[in-house]
């Protein structure tokens, strides 16, 4: 027979669950109490430093005599499981943990690089903590009680209304609140769209491998859509037996090459969607960050009934918020909302309310403008260091050995390597020895994904050339380091580029 008690740790009101087996062969209540406490410490349910109930409180909660509880505590103190501290009661003693895993032995996370120039993340040290807290207080102070209940799978109306105004004003998106669905980021948005609308999806080559895997896991088949200096090569989209259902593009700042989709190809892409009924998914992951001219307007604004606009707060505020949004053609709102209902019911409401308030009082605009200035300074410093060392300018100007592309916008640049230089993998290894992490272009080509369950490697209307014919390069992100860490990261980069 087993008896369980949730016990309260005095004024703190913290419950402690104890499973005390009783009956023949169990050795009485003191032995049962000792075993229960000992097991709780061993398996980590009682962490080092955790305060235990007083003997009086635990005796009252369990129905065990106080003297029995005290004797059990004394025994576990003697064994080293507990520690009796004067004035602090009885706490769980510090105990040595398992040996730390060494890098590369598969027993723990990879070591954090000393300098991080990998793309994909903003400078999270610039998160507007004070502004976010003020917006939270205002939002929660005005929130109806229904905000704390289960919500609309499309998202809070406050945020959808604020986003409709902001996206129309800053990105040229044709949006009204009824066309917007709030998600927990781009990954969820992409997976929902694939499950609802698409089975064969064209994705830019090169592109982010993780997003291709998201499509596959959602039930879609991926075919590569090559890119060049004008962006996605839209003429490669087939309209016959090899037709695709949807095309995923990054028109404002292609990832990872950084090029902007040429106007003629923007027109060709929306014409393809109108003629075939296909869907264009516009990933506007860093469209707010344009440095040398006004931001390029969203593709969605030119064909709102055929383009899904997807954006997030991950680059402007931080990935931890898990807030994204889709602006959908009207015909897709209901089916996507239904799919989201059965995916996670709804995105967390309190973060939505806070973001809506931050947008309404223009704190979000201020954060974007501050980020634009910060990242432009970092881009300019990268360009200056490369020009001084190698004569390298934008697009490989001034005759330098390296090409530098994609620097007009966004949080990363592509440094292409000339023929005869060390391979990107060799430079990355050299950088790692200096404590520097960078991205490499070679990781982003489709054919590097290899075979996948359910079929051979990707083939389709946009079959690509051999990897040997492709350029090599480093993808340098200037968002990840904190403000004070960026110059040292560039020092490490320049050292890695220098021949040993």
Short mmCIF file of C-alpha atoms in Angstrom, two decimals:
data_model
loop_
_atom_site.label_atom_id
_atom_site.label_comp_id
_atom_site.label_asym_id
_atom_site.label_seq_id
_atom_site.Cartn_x
_atom_site.Cartn_y
_atom_site.Cartn_z
CA UNK A 1 0.00 0.00 0.00
CA UNK A 2 1.24 3.51 -0.79
CA UNK A 3 0.20 6.80 0.72
CA UNK A 4 1.02 10.16 -0.87
CA UNK A 5 0.95 13.58 0.69
CA UNK A 6 1.44 16.99 -0.87
CA UNK A 7 3.13 18.87 1.96
CA UNK A 8 3.54 22.63 2.28
CA UNK A 9 6.92 24.18 3.03
CA UNK A 10 5.64 26.65 5.59
CA UNK A 11 5.12 30.31 4.72
CA UNK A 12 6.48 29.83 1.22
CA UNK A 13 3.52 27.53 0.45
CA UNK A 14 5.55 25.23 -1.79
CA UNK A 15 4.13 21.73 -2.14
CA UNK A 16 6.32 18.66 -1.68
CA UNK A 17 4.97 15.36 -2.98
CA UNK A 18 6.07 12.30 -1.00
CA UNK A 19 5.20 8.73 -1.92
CA UNK A 20 5.43 6.70 1.30
CA UNK A 21 5.00 2.93 0.84
CA UNK A 22 3.61 1.33 3.98
CA UNK A 23 2.67 -2.19 5.00
CA UNK A 24 4.48 -5.47 5.58
CA UNK A 25 8.18 -5.41 4.78
CA UNK A 26 8.39 -1.63 4.49
CA UNK A 27 10.11 -1.11 7.86
CA UNK A 28 7.70 1.38 9.38
CA UNK A 29 6.94 5.02 8.68
CA UNK A 30 10.35 6.39 9.60
CA UNK A 31 12.06 4.07 7.08
CA UNK A 32 9.42 4.92 4.47
CA UNK A 33 9.92 8.64 5.03
CA UNK A 34 13.70 8.28 4.78
CA UNK A 35 13.40 6.33 1.51
CA UNK A 36 10.98 8.84 0.00
CA UNK A 37 13.19 11.82 0.81
CA UNK A 38 16.36 10.02 -0.25
CA UNK A 39 14.80 9.05 -3.60
CA UNK A 40 13.54 12.60 -4.18
CA UNK A 41 17.08 13.94 -3.72
CA UNK A 42 18.68 11.25 -5.88
CA UNK A 43 16.37 11.70 -8.86
CA UNK A 44 16.57 15.49 -8.74
CA UNK A 45 13.01 16.27 -7.64
CA UNK A 46 14.59 17.98 -4.63
CA UNK A 47 17.39 20.16 -5.94
CA UNK A 48 20.45 21.24 -3.94
CA UNK A 49 19.51 24.13 -1.66
CA UNK A 50 15.79 23.32 -1.70
CA UNK A 51 14.24 24.04 1.71
CA UNK A 52 12.29 21.26 3.37
CA UNK A 53 9.22 21.69 5.59
CA UNK A 54 9.82 22.04 9.29
CA UNK A 55 9.51 18.86 11.33
CA UNK A 56 6.29 20.23 12.86
CA UNK A 57 4.73 21.01 9.46
CA UNK A 58 5.76 17.73 7.83
CA UNK A 59 4.49 15.75 10.83
CA UNK A 60 1.13 17.53 10.65
CA UNK A 61 0.81 17.00 6.89
CA UNK A 62 1.73 13.32 6.90
CA UNK A 63 0.27 12.20 10.22
CA UNK A 64 3.70 10.97 11.31
CA UNK A 65 4.94 11.77 14.81
CA UNK A 66 7.21 14.81 14.94
CA UNK A 67 9.93 12.76 16.62
CA UNK A 68 9.81 10.31 13.71
CA UNK A 69 10.25 13.13 11.21
CA UNK A 70 13.17 14.58 13.20
CA UNK A 71 14.85 11.17 13.35
CA UNK A 72 14.48 10.77 9.57
CA UNK A 73 15.95 14.23 8.98
CA UNK A 74 18.89 13.48 11.31
CA UNK A 75 19.62 10.22 9.49
CA UNK A 76 19.67 11.92 6.06
CA UNK A 77 21.86 14.72 7.41
CA UNK A 78 24.30 12.08 8.61
CA UNK A 79 24.24 10.43 5.17
CA UNK A 80 24.94 13.75 3.45
CA UNK A 81 21.60 14.10 1.65
CA UNK A 82 20.37 16.98 3.84
CA UNK A 83 22.00 19.88 5.61
CA UNK A 84 20.70 21.41 8.85
CA UNK A 85 21.57 25.13 8.84
CA UNK A 86 21.20 27.33 11.87
CA UNK A 87 18.36 29.75 11.28
CA UNK A 88 17.58 28.33 7.84
CA UNK A 89 15.97 25.02 8.71
CA UNK A 90 16.74 21.86 6.77
CA UNK A 91 17.80 22.06 3.13
CA UNK A 92 18.97 19.62 0.50
CA UNK A 93 22.75 19.36 0.59
CA UNK A 94 24.99 20.16 -2.36
CA UNK A 95 26.05 16.96 -4.08
CA UNK A 96 28.57 16.41 -6.90
CA UNK A 97 26.93 15.98 -10.28
CA UNK A 98 27.96 13.66 -13.13
CA UNK A 99 31.27 14.39 -14.86
CA UNK A 100 31.06 17.19 -17.39
CA UNK A 101 30.91 16.06 -21.00
CA UNK A 102 33.82 16.99 -23.22
CA UNK A 103 33.17 18.68 -26.58
CA UNK A 104 32.78 16.16 -29.35
CA UNK A 105 32.00 13.16 -27.15
CA UNK A 106 28.26 13.36 -27.85
CA UNK A 107 27.47 13.90 -24.20
CA UNK A 108 26.61 17.59 -24.20
CA UNK A 109 25.99 20.72 -26.25
CA UNK A 110 28.65 22.07 -28.55
CA UNK A 111 30.89 24.72 -27.02
CA UNK A 112 29.76 28.32 -27.46
CA UNK A 113 32.15 30.15 -29.80
CA UNK A 114 34.07 33.09 -28.40
CA UNK A 115 33.19 35.14 -31.48
CA UNK A 116 29.94 34.51 -33.34
CA UNK A 117 29.38 35.84 -36.86
CA UNK A 118 26.87 33.21 -37.89
CA UNK A 119 23.78 34.59 -39.64
CA UNK A 120 20.20 34.27 -38.51
CA UNK A 121 20.00 36.09 -35.18
CA UNK A 122 19.75 39.74 -34.17
CA UNK A 123 21.69 41.41 -31.37
CA UNK A 124 19.52 40.19 -28.51
CA UNK A 125 21.38 42.41 -26.05
CA UNK A 126 19.53 45.32 -27.66
CA UNK A 127 16.10 43.97 -26.72
CA UNK A 128 14.03 46.98 -25.52
CA UNK A 129 13.42 45.63 -22.02
CA UNK A 130 12.17 48.86 -20.48
CA UNK A 131 9.82 49.63 -23.39
CA UNK A 132 8.53 46.04 -23.39
CA UNK A 133 7.80 46.19 -19.64
CA UNK A 134 5.96 49.49 -19.98
CA UNK A 135 3.92 48.12 -22.87
CA UNK A 136 3.15 44.97 -20.85
CA UNK A 137 1.83 46.99 -17.92
CA UNK A 138 -0.38 49.09 -20.18
CA UNK A 139 -1.61 46.11 -22.18
CA UNK A 140 -2.45 43.94 -19.18
CA UNK A 141 -4.01 46.85 -17.34
CA UNK A 142 -6.45 47.34 -20.21
CA UNK A 143 -6.94 43.68 -21.11
CA UNK A 144 -10.40 42.16 -20.63
CA UNK A 145 -10.66 39.07 -18.46
CA UNK A 146 -11.37 37.04 -21.61
CA UNK A 147 -7.75 37.62 -22.65
CA UNK A 148 -6.70 35.03 -20.06
CA UNK A 149 -9.00 32.34 -21.47
CA UNK A 150 -8.60 30.18 -24.58
CA UNK A 151 -8.46 32.45 -27.59
CA UNK A 152 -9.08 32.83 -31.31
CA UNK A 153 -6.67 30.66 -33.37
CA UNK A 154 -6.26 33.62 -35.70
CA UNK A 155 -4.74 35.67 -32.85
CA UNK A 156 -5.82 38.59 -30.67
CA UNK A 157 -7.75 41.22 -32.55
CA UNK A 158 -5.66 43.93 -30.89
CA UNK A 159 -2.47 42.62 -32.51
CA UNK A 160 -4.06 41.87 -35.86
CA UNK A 161 -5.42 45.41 -36.00
CA UNK A 162 -2.05 46.93 -35.06
CA UNK A 163 -0.24 44.75 -37.61
CA UNK A 164 -2.64 45.70 -40.41
CA UNK A 165 -1.81 49.37 -39.89
CA UNK A 166 1.93 48.83 -39.44
CA UNK A 167 2.45 46.47 -42.39
CA UNK A 168 0.46 48.69 -44.73
CA UNK A 169 2.37 51.78 -43.64
CA UNK A 170 5.90 50.37 -43.63
CA UNK A 171 5.93 47.42 -46.03
CA UNK A 172 3.14 48.19 -48.50
CA UNK A 173 1.18 45.08 -47.52
CA UNK A 174 -2.51 44.96 -48.39
CA UNK A 175 -3.91 43.81 -45.07
CA UNK A 176 -6.94 44.06 -42.89
CA UNK A 177 -7.25 42.30 -39.53
CA UNK A 178 -9.50 39.59 -40.96
CA UNK A 179 -6.74 38.40 -43.32
CA UNK A 180 -4.07 38.07 -40.62
CA UNK A 181 -3.25 34.95 -38.58
CA UNK A 182 -0.77 35.21 -35.73
CA UNK A 183 1.67 32.31 -35.37
CA UNK A 184 4.52 31.30 -33.10
CA UNK A 185 7.02 32.21 -35.81
CA UNK A 186 7.88 31.54 -39.43
CA UNK A 187 8.36 27.80 -39.00
CA UNK A 188 4.80 27.28 -37.81
CA UNK A 189 3.45 29.52 -40.56
CA UNK A 190 5.29 27.57 -43.26
CA UNK A 191 4.18 24.20 -41.90
CA UNK A 192 0.53 25.32 -41.71
CA UNK A 193 0.58 26.56 -45.29
CA UNK A 194 2.07 23.32 -46.60
CA UNK A 195 -0.46 21.17 -44.76
CA UNK A 196 -3.37 23.25 -46.05
CA UNK A 197 -2.39 24.22 -49.57
CA UNK A 198 0.67 22.59 -51.08
CA UNK A 199 2.21 19.24 -51.86
CA UNK A 200 5.03 20.29 -54.20
CA UNK A 201 6.93 23.39 -53.16
CA UNK A 202 9.67 25.24 -55.05
CA UNK A 203 12.26 26.78 -52.73
CA UNK A 204 15.21 29.00 -53.57
CA UNK A 205 18.57 27.34 -54.20
CA UNK A 206 20.64 28.15 -52.21
CA UNK A 207 18.36 28.50 -49.24
CA UNK A 208 18.01 27.54 -45.60
CA UNK A 209 18.09 23.73 -45.24
CA UNK A 210 16.00 23.80 -42.07
CA UNK A 211 13.08 25.38 -43.89
CA UNK A 212 13.21 22.68 -46.54
CA UNK A 213 12.99 20.08 -43.80
CA UNK A 214 9.98 21.90 -42.32
CA UNK A 215 8.21 21.53 -45.67
CA UNK A 216 9.03 17.83 -45.88
CA UNK A 217 7.88 17.10 -42.34
CA UNK A 218 4.61 18.89 -43.08
CA UNK A 219 4.04 16.47 -45.97
CA UNK A 220 5.39 18.51 -48.88
CA UNK A 221 7.92 17.69 -51.58
CA UNK A 222 10.67 20.24 -52.22
CA UNK A 223 12.09 21.12 -55.64
CA UNK A 224 14.94 23.62 -56.05
CA UNK A 225 14.46 26.99 -57.72
CA UNK A 226 17.89 28.36 -58.73
CA UNK A 227 18.88 31.95 -58.00
CA UNK A 228 21.34 34.32 -59.63
CA UNK A 229 22.26 37.99 -59.36
CA UNK A 230 18.61 38.92 -60.04
CA UNK A 231 17.13 36.58 -57.47
CA UNK A 232 14.95 33.53 -58.06
CA UNK A 233 14.97 32.35 -61.68
CA UNK A 234 11.21 32.39 -62.08
CA UNK A 235 11.27 31.19 -65.69
CA UNK A 236 12.26 27.77 -64.36
CA UNK A 237 8.81 27.27 -62.83
CA UNK A 238 7.07 24.53 -64.78
CA UNK A 239 3.41 24.70 -65.77
CA UNK A 240 2.95 21.16 -67.05
CA UNK A 241 3.42 17.76 -65.46
CA UNK A 242 6.24 19.12 -63.31
CA UNK A 243 4.22 22.03 -61.93
CA UNK A 244 4.53 23.07 -58.31
CA UNK A 245 1.74 24.14 -55.96
CA UNK A 246 3.64 26.88 -54.19
CA UNK A 247 6.86 28.90 -54.37
CA UNK A 248 8.68 30.15 -51.27
CA UNK A 249 10.83 33.23 -51.89
CA UNK A 250 12.75 35.90 -49.98
CA UNK A 251 12.32 38.77 -52.45
CA UNK A 252 13.53 41.71 -50.35
CA UNK A 253 16.86 40.11 -49.36
CA UNK A 254 17.43 36.61 -50.63
CA UNK A 255 18.85 34.23 -48.08
CA UNK A 256 21.77 33.62 -48.17
CA UNK A 257 23.01 35.49 -51.30
CA UNK A 258 21.44 38.80 -50.24
CA UNK A 259 20.20 39.83 -53.70
CA UNK A 260 16.88 41.59 -54.25
CA UNK A 261 14.37 40.00 -56.61
CA UNK A 262 14.48 41.93 -59.88
CA UNK A 263 11.27 43.80 -60.84
CA UNK A 264 10.82 41.73 -64.01
CA UNK A 265 10.95 38.54 -61.96
CA UNK A 266 8.54 39.93 -59.39
CA UNK A 267 6.08 40.46 -62.24
CA UNK A 268 6.78 37.01 -63.65
CA UNK A 269 6.22 35.37 -60.28
CA UNK A 270 2.85 36.99 -59.65
CA UNK A 271 1.83 36.29 -63.29
CA UNK A 272 2.66 32.61 -62.73
CA UNK A 273 0.47 32.58 -59.61
CA UNK A 274 -2.47 34.18 -61.42
CA UNK A 275 -2.23 31.89 -64.42
CA UNK A 276 -1.78 28.61 -62.55
CA UNK A 277 -3.57 29.21 -59.27
CA UNK A 278 -0.29 28.55 -57.48
CA UNK A 279 0.61 30.21 -54.22
CA UNK A 280 3.57 32.49 -53.55
CA UNK A 281 4.88 32.53 -49.97
CA UNK A 282 6.85 35.71 -49.27
CA UNK A 283 9.31 35.33 -46.39
CA UNK A 284 10.02 38.93 -45.34
CA UNK A 285 12.44 37.92 -42.61
CA UNK A 286 14.49 41.16 -42.45
CA UNK A 287 12.75 43.51 -44.88
CA UNK A 288 12.75 46.43 -42.41
CA UNK A 289 16.54 46.68 -42.52
CA UNK A 290 17.42 48.55 -45.71
CA UNK A 291 20.45 50.84 -45.60
CA UNK A 292 21.26 52.54 -48.90
CA UNK A 293 17.78 53.38 -50.12
CA UNK A 294 14.15 53.03 -49.12
CA UNK A 295 13.05 49.47 -48.29
CA UNK A 296 11.72 47.48 -51.21
CA UNK A 297 7.96 47.11 -50.81
CA UNK A 298 6.45 43.72 -50.16
CA UNK A 299 5.65 41.54 -53.16
CA UNK A 300 2.26 40.84 -51.58
CA UNK A 301 1.15 44.39 -52.27
CA UNK A 302 1.15 43.69 -56.01
CA UNK A 303 -0.91 40.46 -55.87
CA UNK A 304 -2.64 40.18 -52.47
CA UNK A 305 -4.96 37.39 -53.61
CA UNK A 306 -2.07 35.17 -54.68
CA UNK A 307 0.74 35.94 -52.21
CA UNK A 308 0.98 35.02 -48.54
CA UNK A 309 3.08 37.54 -46.65
CA UNK A 310 4.95 36.10 -43.66
CA UNK A 311 6.81 38.21 -41.11
CA UNK A 312 8.01 37.86 -37.54
CA UNK A 313 9.38 39.81 -34.60
CA UNK A 314 12.43 37.54 -34.43
CA UNK A 315 14.87 39.93 -36.12
CA UNK A 316 13.38 43.21 -34.91
CA UNK A 317 12.92 42.21 -31.25
CA UNK A 318 14.11 38.67 -30.55
CA UNK A 319 13.41 35.03 -31.42
CA UNK A 320 12.41 34.25 -27.84
CA UNK A 321 9.07 36.04 -28.27
CA UNK A 322 7.86 33.40 -30.76
CA UNK A 323 5.57 35.84 -32.56
CA UNK A 324 4.96 35.82 -36.30
CA UNK A 325 2.14 36.61 -38.68
CA UNK A 326 0.68 35.67 -42.03
CA UNK A 327 -1.36 37.94 -44.29
CA UNK A 328 -3.44 35.52 -46.34
CA UNK A 329 -5.62 35.62 -49.43
CA UNK A 330 -9.23 35.60 -48.16
CA UNK A 331 -9.88 32.05 -49.39
CA UNK A 332 -7.14 30.65 -47.14
CA UNK A 333 -8.04 32.32 -43.85
CA UNK A 334 -10.62 29.78 -42.69
CA UNK A 335 -8.71 26.59 -43.62
CA UNK A 336 -5.44 27.86 -42.17
CA UNK A 337 -7.19 28.98 -38.98
CA UNK A 338 -8.81 25.54 -38.72
CA UNK A 339 -5.42 23.85 -39.12
CA UNK A 340 -3.88 26.10 -36.50
CA UNK A 341 -6.74 25.35 -34.10
CA UNK A 342 -5.77 21.69 -34.22
CA UNK A 343 -2.07 22.46 -34.13
CA UNK A 344 -1.74 24.53 -30.97
CA UNK A 345 -5.22 26.10 -30.49
CA UNK A 346 -3.81 29.63 -30.32
CA UNK A 347 -0.61 31.60 -29.84
CA UNK A 348 0.08 32.99 -26.35
CA UNK A 349 -2.19 35.99 -25.81
CA UNK A 350 -0.15 38.06 -23.35
CA UNK A 351 2.80 38.52 -25.71
CA UNK A 352 0.39 39.45 -28.48
CA UNK A 353 -1.22 42.14 -26.34
CA UNK A 354 2.16 43.59 -25.42
CA UNK A 355 3.38 43.66 -29.03
CA UNK A 356 0.14 45.32 -30.10
CA UNK A 357 0.69 48.04 -27.51
CA UNK A 358 4.32 48.49 -28.56
CA UNK A 359 3.24 48.93 -32.19
CA UNK A 360 0.43 51.34 -31.29
CA UNK A 361 2.68 53.68 -29.30
CA UNK A 362 5.39 53.50 -32.02
CA UNK A 363 7.90 51.86 -29.70
CA UNK A 364 8.23 49.15 -32.34
CA UNK A 365 9.09 51.78 -34.99
CA UNK A 366 11.71 53.24 -32.68
CA UNK A 367 13.24 49.80 -32.12
CA UNK A 368 13.41 49.13 -35.87
CA UNK A 369 15.03 52.51 -36.57
CA UNK A 370 17.58 52.00 -33.81
CA UNK A 371 18.38 48.53 -35.18
CA UNK A 372 18.74 49.91 -38.69
CA UNK A 373 21.37 52.39 -37.49
CA UNK A 374 23.16 49.79 -35.38
CA UNK A 375 23.41 47.20 -38.13
CA UNK A 376 24.38 49.75 -40.76
CA UNK A 377 27.34 50.80 -38.60
CA UNK A 378 28.38 47.16 -38.34
CA UNK A 379 28.03 46.61 -42.06
CA UNK A 380 30.10 49.71 -42.75
CA UNK A 381 32.81 48.50 -40.38
CA UNK A 382 32.90 45.11 -42.14
CA UNK A 383 33.22 46.81 -45.55
CA UNK A 384 35.95 49.13 -44.29
CA UNK A 385 38.01 46.29 -42.80
CA UNK A 386 37.81 44.22 -46.00
CA UNK A 387 38.61 47.20 -48.22
CA UNK A 388 41.60 48.14 -46.10
CA UNK A 389 42.98 44.60 -46.03
CA UNK A 390 42.09 43.33 -49.50
CA UNK A 391 40.70 46.20 -51.55
CA UNK A 392 37.34 44.44 -51.43
CA UNK A 393 34.21 46.53 -51.87
CA UNK A 394 30.55 45.78 -52.59
CA UNK A 395 30.07 43.22 -55.36
CA UNK A 396 33.84 42.59 -55.31
CA UNK A 397 34.60 46.18 -56.36
CA UNK A 398 38.02 47.80 -56.46
CA UNK A 399 39.61 44.58 -57.71
CA UNK A 400 39.80 42.77 -54.39
CA UNK A 401 40.08 38.99 -54.23
CA UNK A 402 36.76 38.56 -52.46
CA UNK A 403 33.27 39.43 -53.61
CA UNK A 404 30.99 41.10 -51.06
CA UNK A 405 27.29 40.74 -51.85
CA UNK A 406 23.97 41.44 -50.21
CA UNK A 407 25.07 44.37 -48.08
CA UNK A 408 22.32 46.82 -49.11
CA UNK A 409 19.97 45.28 -46.56
CA UNK A 410 19.55 42.74 -43.83
CA UNK A 411 21.76 41.31 -41.10
CA UNK A 412 24.30 39.36 -43.13
CA UNK A 413 26.64 39.61 -46.10
CA UNK A 414 28.02 36.99 -48.48
CA UNK A 415 31.79 36.97 -48.90
CA UNK A 416 32.47 34.94 -52.04
CA UNK A 417 35.81 33.18 -52.37
CA UNK A 418 37.83 33.40 -55.58
CA UNK A 419 39.06 30.30 -57.40
CA UNK A 420 42.34 29.03 -56.05
CA UNK A 421 41.73 30.37 -52.53
CA UNK A 422 41.33 27.99 -49.59
CA UNK A 423 37.98 26.22 -49.61
CA UNK A 424 35.23 27.57 -47.40
CA UNK A 425 35.42 24.49 -45.18
CA UNK A 426 39.14 25.08 -44.65
CA UNK A 427 38.55 28.73 -43.70
CA UNK A 428 35.75 27.71 -41.35
CA UNK A 429 38.08 25.25 -39.60
CA UNK A 430 40.73 27.94 -39.35
CA UNK A 431 38.13 30.31 -37.89
CA UNK A 432 37.04 27.69 -35.37
CA UNK A 433 40.62 27.42 -34.09
CA UNK A 434 40.42 31.17 -33.44
CA UNK A 435 37.15 30.76 -31.56
CA UNK A 436 35.10 32.22 -34.43
CA UNK A 437 31.91 30.76 -35.91
CA UNK A 438 30.76 31.76 -39.42
CA UNK A 439 28.30 30.35 -41.94
CA UNK A 440 29.30 28.80 -45.26
CA UNK A 441 27.48 28.94 -48.57
CA UNK A 442 28.08 25.26 -49.28
CA UNK A 443 25.70 24.21 -46.52
CA UNK A 444 22.77 25.85 -48.30
CA UNK A 445 22.67 24.10 -51.69
CA UNK A 446 19.75 21.74 -52.16
CA UNK A 447 21.68 18.73 -53.39
CA UNK A 448 23.66 18.72 -50.15
CA UNK A 449 20.47 17.60 -48.40
CA UNK A 450 20.95 14.11 -49.86
CA UNK A 451 18.24 11.44 -50.16
CA UNK A 452 15.12 11.68 -48.03
CA UNK A 453 12.55 9.20 -46.91
CA UNK A 454 9.88 8.67 -49.52
CA UNK A 455 11.93 9.35 -52.63
CA UNK A 456 15.24 10.11 -54.31
CA UNK A 457 17.14 13.39 -53.98
CA UNK A 458 15.16 16.39 -55.16
CA UNK A 459 14.48 16.57 -58.87
CA UNK A 460 12.01 18.75 -60.68
CA UNK A 461 11.46 21.70 -62.94
CA UNK A 462 14.43 23.58 -61.53
CA UNK A 463 17.18 20.95 -61.53
CA UNK A 464 20.50 22.47 -60.50
CA UNK A 465 24.06 22.13 -61.68
CA UNK A 466 26.82 20.17 -60.01
CA UNK A 467 28.22 21.46 -56.75
CA UNK A 468 31.68 21.73 -58.32
CA UNK A 469 30.41 24.54 -60.57
CA UNK A 470 29.07 26.61 -57.70
CA UNK A 471 30.79 29.49 -55.93
CA UNK A 472 32.03 29.12 -52.40
CA UNK A 473 31.65 31.74 -49.73
CA UNK A 474 31.29 32.73 -46.11
CA UNK A 475 27.99 34.02 -44.77
CA UNK A 476 28.87 36.71 -42.26
CA UNK A 477 26.14 37.75 -39.86
CA UNK A 478 26.61 41.10 -38.15
CA UNK A 479 23.56 40.83 -35.92
CA UNK A 480 24.53 38.18 -33.39
CA UNK A 481 27.43 39.79 -31.45
CA UNK A 482 26.67 42.34 -28.76
CA UNK A 483 27.69 45.92 -29.47
CA UNK A 484 31.01 45.62 -27.64
CA UNK A 485 31.88 42.19 -29.05
CA UNK A 486 31.59 42.95 -32.76
CA UNK A 487 35.04 44.56 -33.38
CA UNK A 488 36.83 41.59 -31.79
CA UNK A 489 34.78 39.22 -33.94
CA UNK A 490 35.93 41.10 -37.05
CA UNK A 491 39.54 40.83 -35.85
CA UNK A 492 39.10 37.05 -35.70
CA UNK A 493 37.51 37.03 -39.16
CA UNK A 494 40.41 38.95 -40.70
CA UNK A 495 42.87 36.58 -39.07
CA UNK A 496 40.97 33.57 -40.45
CA UNK A 497 41.05 35.04 -43.98
CA UNK A 498 44.80 35.56 -43.82
CA UNK A 499 46.79 32.66 -45.18
CA UNK A 500 48.61 30.74 -42.42
#
